[in-house]
């Protein structure tokens, strides 16, 4: 029968064995780990370039809080690791709606590092900052207020003298 789970794969057949009573089997033992540190939806690795990630936030959920850009709405999150120490621009230029970009430290202690609503006189969002080599971050794409739509993520290296050095250590 097409669509029936294969018992050898175990899909959909295990009971929920963790203590937080959701539909997954977490390896953790605390009851609220999923809400304390939501995982990114996608991994960008250490890619650089134009349109290295794209999506539609209308299909996302509101998993991450933001400190700019109005009321919460659906978001999508991408993990990214700086390929080397340097200054980078991460932006959503080319997106089709009024975006908000939040840069967060990676789990287990996620903290908002920066939040931007409008970048370079545009309703798309972006940040320019220094990163340490192999620094993992989570890029959260959301809309201004509850706007949603199609977006693209662009990440490019900036010249070393693009702006004053900032602290690259994670909060």
PDB file of C-alpha atoms in Angstrom:
ATOM      1  CA  UNK A   1       0.000   0.000   0.000  1.00  0.00           C
ATOM      2  CA  UNK A   2       1.502   3.313  -1.072  1.00  0.00           C
ATOM      3  CA  UNK A   3       2.039   5.786   1.749  1.00  0.00           C
ATOM      4  CA  UNK A   4       1.992   3.185   4.520  1.00  0.00           C
ATOM      5  CA  UNK A   5       4.956   3.525   6.907  1.00  0.00           C
ATOM      6  CA  UNK A   6       7.667   0.890   6.584  1.00  0.00           C
ATOM      7  CA  UNK A   7       8.038  -0.696  10.050  1.00  0.00           C
ATOM      8  CA  UNK A   8      11.771  -1.141   9.454  1.00  0.00           C
ATOM      9  CA  UNK A   9      12.169   2.641   9.197  1.00  0.00           C
ATOM     10  CA  UNK A  10      10.242   3.288  12.389  1.00  0.00           C
ATOM     11  CA  UNK A  11       8.550   6.370  10.982  1.00  0.00           C
ATOM     12  CA  UNK A  12       5.562   7.332  13.041  1.00  0.00           C
ATOM     13  CA  UNK A  13       5.609   4.140  15.053  1.00  0.00           C
ATOM     14  CA  UNK A  14       7.572   5.041  18.155  1.00  0.00           C
ATOM     15  CA  UNK A  15       5.858   6.337  21.244  1.00  0.00           C
ATOM     16  CA  UNK A  16       6.962   9.733  22.501  1.00  0.00           C
ATOM     17  CA  UNK A  17       9.712   8.752  24.914  1.00  0.00           C
ATOM     18  CA  UNK A  18      10.887  12.122  26.161  1.00  0.00           C
ATOM     19  CA  UNK A  19       9.500  14.008  29.125  1.00  0.00           C
ATOM     20  CA  UNK A  20       8.206  17.125  27.382  1.00  0.00           C
ATOM     21  CA  UNK A  21       5.181  15.276  25.903  1.00  0.00           C
ATOM     22  CA  UNK A  22       5.593  16.676  22.404  1.00  0.00           C
ATOM     23  CA  UNK A  23       5.579  14.497  19.295  1.00  0.00           C
ATOM     24  CA  UNK A  24       9.327  13.973  19.085  1.00  0.00           C
ATOM     25  CA  UNK A  25      11.856  11.928  20.993  1.00  0.00           C
ATOM     26  CA  UNK A  26      14.378  14.454  22.240  1.00  0.00           C
ATOM     27  CA  UNK A  27      17.721  13.303  23.536  1.00  0.00           C
ATOM     28  CA  UNK A  28      17.505  15.909  26.260  1.00  0.00           C
ATOM     29  CA  UNK A  29      15.830  15.412  29.600  1.00  0.00           C
ATOM     30  CA  UNK A  30      14.516  18.876  30.399  1.00  0.00           C
ATOM     31  CA  UNK A  31      10.892  19.578  29.677  1.00  0.00           C
ATOM     32  CA  UNK A  32      11.276  22.856  27.832  1.00  0.00           C
ATOM     33  CA  UNK A  33      14.444  22.572  25.746  1.00  0.00           C
ATOM     34  CA  UNK A  34      12.574  22.955  22.478  1.00  0.00           C
ATOM     35  CA  UNK A  35      11.087  26.318  23.501  1.00  0.00           C
ATOM     36  CA  UNK A  36      14.301  27.618  25.105  1.00  0.00           C
ATOM     37  CA  UNK A  37      16.437  26.993  22.061  1.00  0.00           C
ATOM     38  CA  UNK A  38      14.528  26.437  18.838  1.00  0.00           C
ATOM     39  CA  UNK A  39      16.641  24.844  16.143  1.00  0.00           C
ATOM     40  CA  UNK A  40      17.207  26.554  12.774  1.00  0.00           C
ATOM     41  CA  UNK A  41      15.086  25.343   9.875  1.00  0.00           C
ATOM     42  CA  UNK A  42      18.028  25.160   7.416  1.00  0.00           C
ATOM     43  CA  UNK A  43      21.854  25.096   7.406  1.00  0.00           C
ATOM     44  CA  UNK A  44      23.835  27.428   5.118  1.00  0.00           C
ATOM     45  CA  UNK A  45      27.193  26.010   6.179  1.00  0.00           C
ATOM     46  CA  UNK A  46      29.836  28.694   5.591  1.00  0.00           C
ATOM     47  CA  UNK A  47      28.545  29.764   2.180  1.00  0.00           C
ATOM     48  CA  UNK A  48      29.149  33.245   0.810  1.00  0.00           C
ATOM     49  CA  UNK A  49      27.432  34.889  -2.157  1.00  0.00           C
ATOM     50  CA  UNK A  50      24.160  36.174  -3.511  1.00  0.00           C
ATOM     51  CA  UNK A  51      20.961  34.230  -2.838  1.00  0.00           C
ATOM     52  CA  UNK A  52      22.622  31.445  -0.837  1.00  0.00           C
ATOM     53  CA  UNK A  53      19.326  30.831   0.939  1.00  0.00           C
ATOM     54  CA  UNK A  54      15.730  31.647   0.139  1.00  0.00           C
ATOM     55  CA  UNK A  55      12.264  30.840   1.310  1.00  0.00           C
ATOM     56  CA  UNK A  56       8.786  32.044   2.129  1.00  0.00           C
ATOM     57  CA  UNK A  57       8.130  33.114   5.707  1.00  0.00           C
ATOM     58  CA  UNK A  58       4.375  32.717   5.164  1.00  0.00           C
ATOM     59  CA  UNK A  59       4.975  28.991   5.717  1.00  0.00           C
ATOM     60  CA  UNK A  60       6.988  29.518   8.918  1.00  0.00           C
ATOM     61  CA  UNK A  61       5.931  29.654  12.538  1.00  0.00           C
ATOM     62  CA  UNK A  62       6.829  32.279  15.125  1.00  0.00           C
ATOM     63  CA  UNK A  63       9.712  30.385  16.747  1.00  0.00           C
ATOM     64  CA  UNK A  64      12.065  33.281  17.557  1.00  0.00           C
ATOM     65  CA  UNK A  65      11.538  36.558  19.415  1.00  0.00           C
ATOM     66  CA  UNK A  66      12.793  39.838  17.935  1.00  0.00           C
ATOM     67  CA  UNK A  67      13.564  43.249  19.417  1.00  0.00           C
ATOM     68  CA  UNK A  68      12.863  45.338  16.314  1.00  0.00           C
ATOM     69  CA  UNK A  69      10.345  45.362  13.491  1.00  0.00           C
ATOM     70  CA  UNK A  70       7.019  45.460  15.284  1.00  0.00           C
ATOM     71  CA  UNK A  71       4.830  42.599  16.410  1.00  0.00           C
ATOM     72  CA  UNK A  72       5.920  38.953  16.025  1.00  0.00           C
ATOM     73  CA  UNK A  73       5.077  36.968  12.927  1.00  0.00           C
ATOM     74  CA  UNK A  74       6.111  33.832  11.067  1.00  0.00           C
ATOM     75  CA  UNK A  75       9.862  33.319  10.709  1.00  0.00           C
ATOM     76  CA  UNK A  76      12.415  30.982   9.164  1.00  0.00           C
ATOM     77  CA  UNK A  77      15.863  30.419  10.654  1.00  0.00           C
ATOM     78  CA  UNK A  78      19.163  29.476   9.045  1.00  0.00           C
ATOM     79  CA  UNK A  79      22.379  28.435  10.745  1.00  0.00           C
ATOM     80  CA  UNK A  80      25.551  29.968   9.309  1.00  0.00           C
ATOM     81  CA  UNK A  81      29.175  29.693  10.390  1.00  0.00           C
ATOM     82  CA  UNK A  82      31.696  32.392   9.523  1.00  0.00           C
ATOM     83  CA  UNK A  83      34.286  30.734   7.251  1.00  0.00           C
ATOM     84  CA  UNK A  84      37.118  32.859   8.697  1.00  0.00           C
ATOM     85  CA  UNK A  85      37.635  35.957  10.836  1.00  0.00           C
ATOM     86  CA  UNK A  86      36.472  39.091   9.082  1.00  0.00           C
ATOM     87  CA  UNK A  87      33.802  41.651   8.340  1.00  0.00           C
ATOM     88  CA  UNK A  88      30.680  40.410   6.568  1.00  0.00           C
ATOM     89  CA  UNK A  89      27.455  41.881   5.259  1.00  0.00           C
ATOM     90  CA  UNK A  90      24.406  39.678   5.709  1.00  0.00           C
ATOM     91  CA  UNK A  91      21.360  41.097   3.963  1.00  0.00           C
ATOM     92  CA  UNK A  92      17.950  40.267   2.549  1.00  0.00           C
ATOM     93  CA  UNK A  93      18.189  42.642  -0.444  1.00  0.00           C
ATOM     94  CA  UNK A  94      16.060  41.308  -3.303  1.00  0.00           C
ATOM     95  CA  UNK A  95      13.295  40.083  -0.995  1.00  0.00           C
ATOM     96  CA  UNK A  96       9.675  40.729  -1.948  1.00  0.00           C
ATOM     97  CA  UNK A  97       8.355  42.109   1.357  1.00  0.00           C
ATOM     98  CA  UNK A  98       9.339  44.323   4.308  1.00  0.00           C
ATOM     99  CA  UNK A  99      11.773  42.064   6.166  1.00  0.00           C
ATOM    100  CA  UNK A 100      13.393  41.919   9.596  1.00  0.00           C
ATOM    101  CA  UNK A 101      16.741  40.151  10.094  1.00  0.00           C
ATOM    102  CA  UNK A 102      17.881  38.957  13.500  1.00  0.00           C
ATOM    103  CA  UNK A 103      21.354  37.560  14.169  1.00  0.00           C
ATOM    104  CA  UNK A 104      21.419  35.234  17.182  1.00  0.00           C
ATOM    105  CA  UNK A 105      24.118  33.235  18.895  1.00  0.00           C
ATOM    106  CA  UNK A 106      23.769  29.498  18.434  1.00  0.00           C
ATOM    107  CA  UNK A 107      22.420  27.120  21.066  1.00  0.00           C
ATOM    108  CA  UNK A 108      22.763  26.177  23.878  1.00  0.00           C
ATOM    109  CA  UNK A 109      22.575  29.834  24.980  1.00  0.00           C
ATOM    110  CA  UNK A 110      20.795  31.727  22.185  1.00  0.00           C
ATOM    111  CA  UNK A 111      21.034  35.494  22.527  1.00  0.00           C
ATOM    112  CA  UNK A 112      20.039  38.144  20.021  1.00  0.00           C
ATOM    113  CA  UNK A 113      23.236  39.782  18.768  1.00  0.00           C
ATOM    114  CA  UNK A 114      21.665  42.252  16.357  1.00  0.00           C
ATOM    115  CA  UNK A 115      18.266  43.091  14.870  1.00  0.00           C
ATOM    116  CA  UNK A 116      17.636  45.196  11.746  1.00  0.00           C
ATOM    117  CA  UNK A 117      14.387  46.316  10.170  1.00  0.00           C
ATOM    118  CA  UNK A 118      15.427  48.540   7.238  1.00  0.00           C
ATOM    119  CA  UNK A 119      18.876  48.515   5.597  1.00  0.00           C
ATOM    120  CA  UNK A 120      20.431  51.006   3.166  1.00  0.00           C
ATOM    121  CA  UNK A 121      17.207  53.026   2.708  1.00  0.00           C
ATOM    122  CA  UNK A 122      15.380  49.842   1.728  1.00  0.00           C
ATOM    123  CA  UNK A 123      12.609  47.812   3.368  1.00  0.00           C
ATOM    124  CA  UNK A 124      14.865  44.768   3.131  1.00  0.00           C
ATOM    125  CA  UNK A 125      17.064  44.146   6.155  1.00  0.00           C
ATOM    126  CA  UNK A 126      20.776  43.650   6.667  1.00  0.00           C
ATOM    127  CA  UNK A 127      23.701  43.916   9.048  1.00  0.00           C
ATOM    128  CA  UNK A 128      27.410  44.553   8.731  1.00  0.00           C
ATOM    129  CA  UNK A 129      29.587  43.191  11.495  1.00  0.00           C
ATOM    130  CA  UNK A 130      32.776  41.361  12.361  1.00  0.00           C
ATOM    131  CA  UNK A 131      32.745  37.637  13.015  1.00  0.00           C
ATOM    132  CA  UNK A 132      35.346  35.344  14.546  1.00  0.00           C
ATOM    133  CA  UNK A 133      36.582  32.384  12.505  1.00  0.00           C
ATOM    134  CA  UNK A 134      34.131  29.468  12.762  1.00  0.00           C
ATOM    135  CA  UNK A 135      31.640  31.568  14.774  1.00  0.00           C
ATOM    136  CA  UNK A 136      28.214  29.896  14.481  1.00  0.00           C
ATOM    137  CA  UNK A 137      25.141  32.132  14.347  1.00  0.00           C
ATOM    138  CA  UNK A 138      21.462  31.783  13.559  1.00  0.00           C
ATOM    139  CA  UNK A 139      19.968  34.125  10.956  1.00  0.00           C
ATOM    140  CA  UNK A 140      16.253  34.628  11.565  1.00  0.00           C
ATOM    141  CA  UNK A 141      14.160  36.093   8.735  1.00  0.00           C
ATOM    142  CA  UNK A 142      10.814  37.594   9.674  1.00  0.00           C
ATOM    143  CA  UNK A 143       8.544  40.362   8.439  1.00  0.00           C
ATOM    144  CA  UNK A 144       7.901  43.847   9.736  1.00  0.00           C
ATOM    145  CA  UNK A 145       4.865  43.431  11.989  1.00  0.00           C
ATOM    146  CA  UNK A 146       3.214  40.300  10.616  1.00  0.00           C
ATOM    147  CA  UNK A 147       4.208  40.729   6.948  1.00  0.00           C
ATOM    148  CA  UNK A 148       5.417  37.581   5.242  1.00  0.00           C
ATOM    149  CA  UNK A 149       6.642  36.563   1.809  1.00  0.00           C
ATOM    150  CA  UNK A 150       9.526  35.482  -0.396  1.00  0.00           C
ATOM    151  CA  UNK A 151      13.072  36.393   0.636  1.00  0.00           C
ATOM    152  CA  UNK A 152      16.675  35.730  -0.242  1.00  0.00           C
ATOM    153  CA  UNK A 153      19.784  35.715   1.937  1.00  0.00           C
ATOM    154  CA  UNK A 154      23.010  37.278   0.665  1.00  0.00           C
ATOM    155  CA  UNK A 155      26.306  37.103   2.563  1.00  0.00           C
ATOM    156  CA  UNK A 156      29.453  38.832   1.378  1.00  0.00           C
ATOM    157  CA  UNK A 157      32.831  39.628   2.848  1.00  0.00           C
ATOM    158  CA  UNK A 158      33.555  43.313   3.409  1.00  0.00           C
ATOM    159  CA  UNK A 159      36.951  44.995   3.097  1.00  0.00           C
ATOM    160  CA  UNK A 160      38.913  44.899   6.369  1.00  0.00           C
ATOM    161  CA  UNK A 161      38.568  48.678   6.789  1.00  0.00           C
ATOM    162  CA  UNK A 162      34.817  48.765   6.014  1.00  0.00           C
ATOM    163  CA  UNK A 163      33.928  49.864   9.537  1.00  0.00           C
ATOM    164  CA  UNK A 164      35.329  50.056  13.043  1.00  0.00           C
ATOM    165  CA  UNK A 165      36.127  46.704  14.667  1.00  0.00           C
ATOM    166  CA  UNK A 166      33.495  45.255  16.952  1.00  0.00           C
ATOM    167  CA  UNK A 167      33.677  42.610  19.601  1.00  0.00           C
ATOM    168  CA  UNK A 168      33.341  39.223  17.861  1.00  0.00           C
ATOM    169  CA  UNK A 169      32.940  37.259  21.056  1.00  0.00           C
ATOM    170  CA  UNK A 170      29.555  35.746  21.664  1.00  0.00           C
ATOM    171  CA  UNK A 171      27.513  37.331  24.456  1.00  0.00           C
TER     172      UNK A 171
END
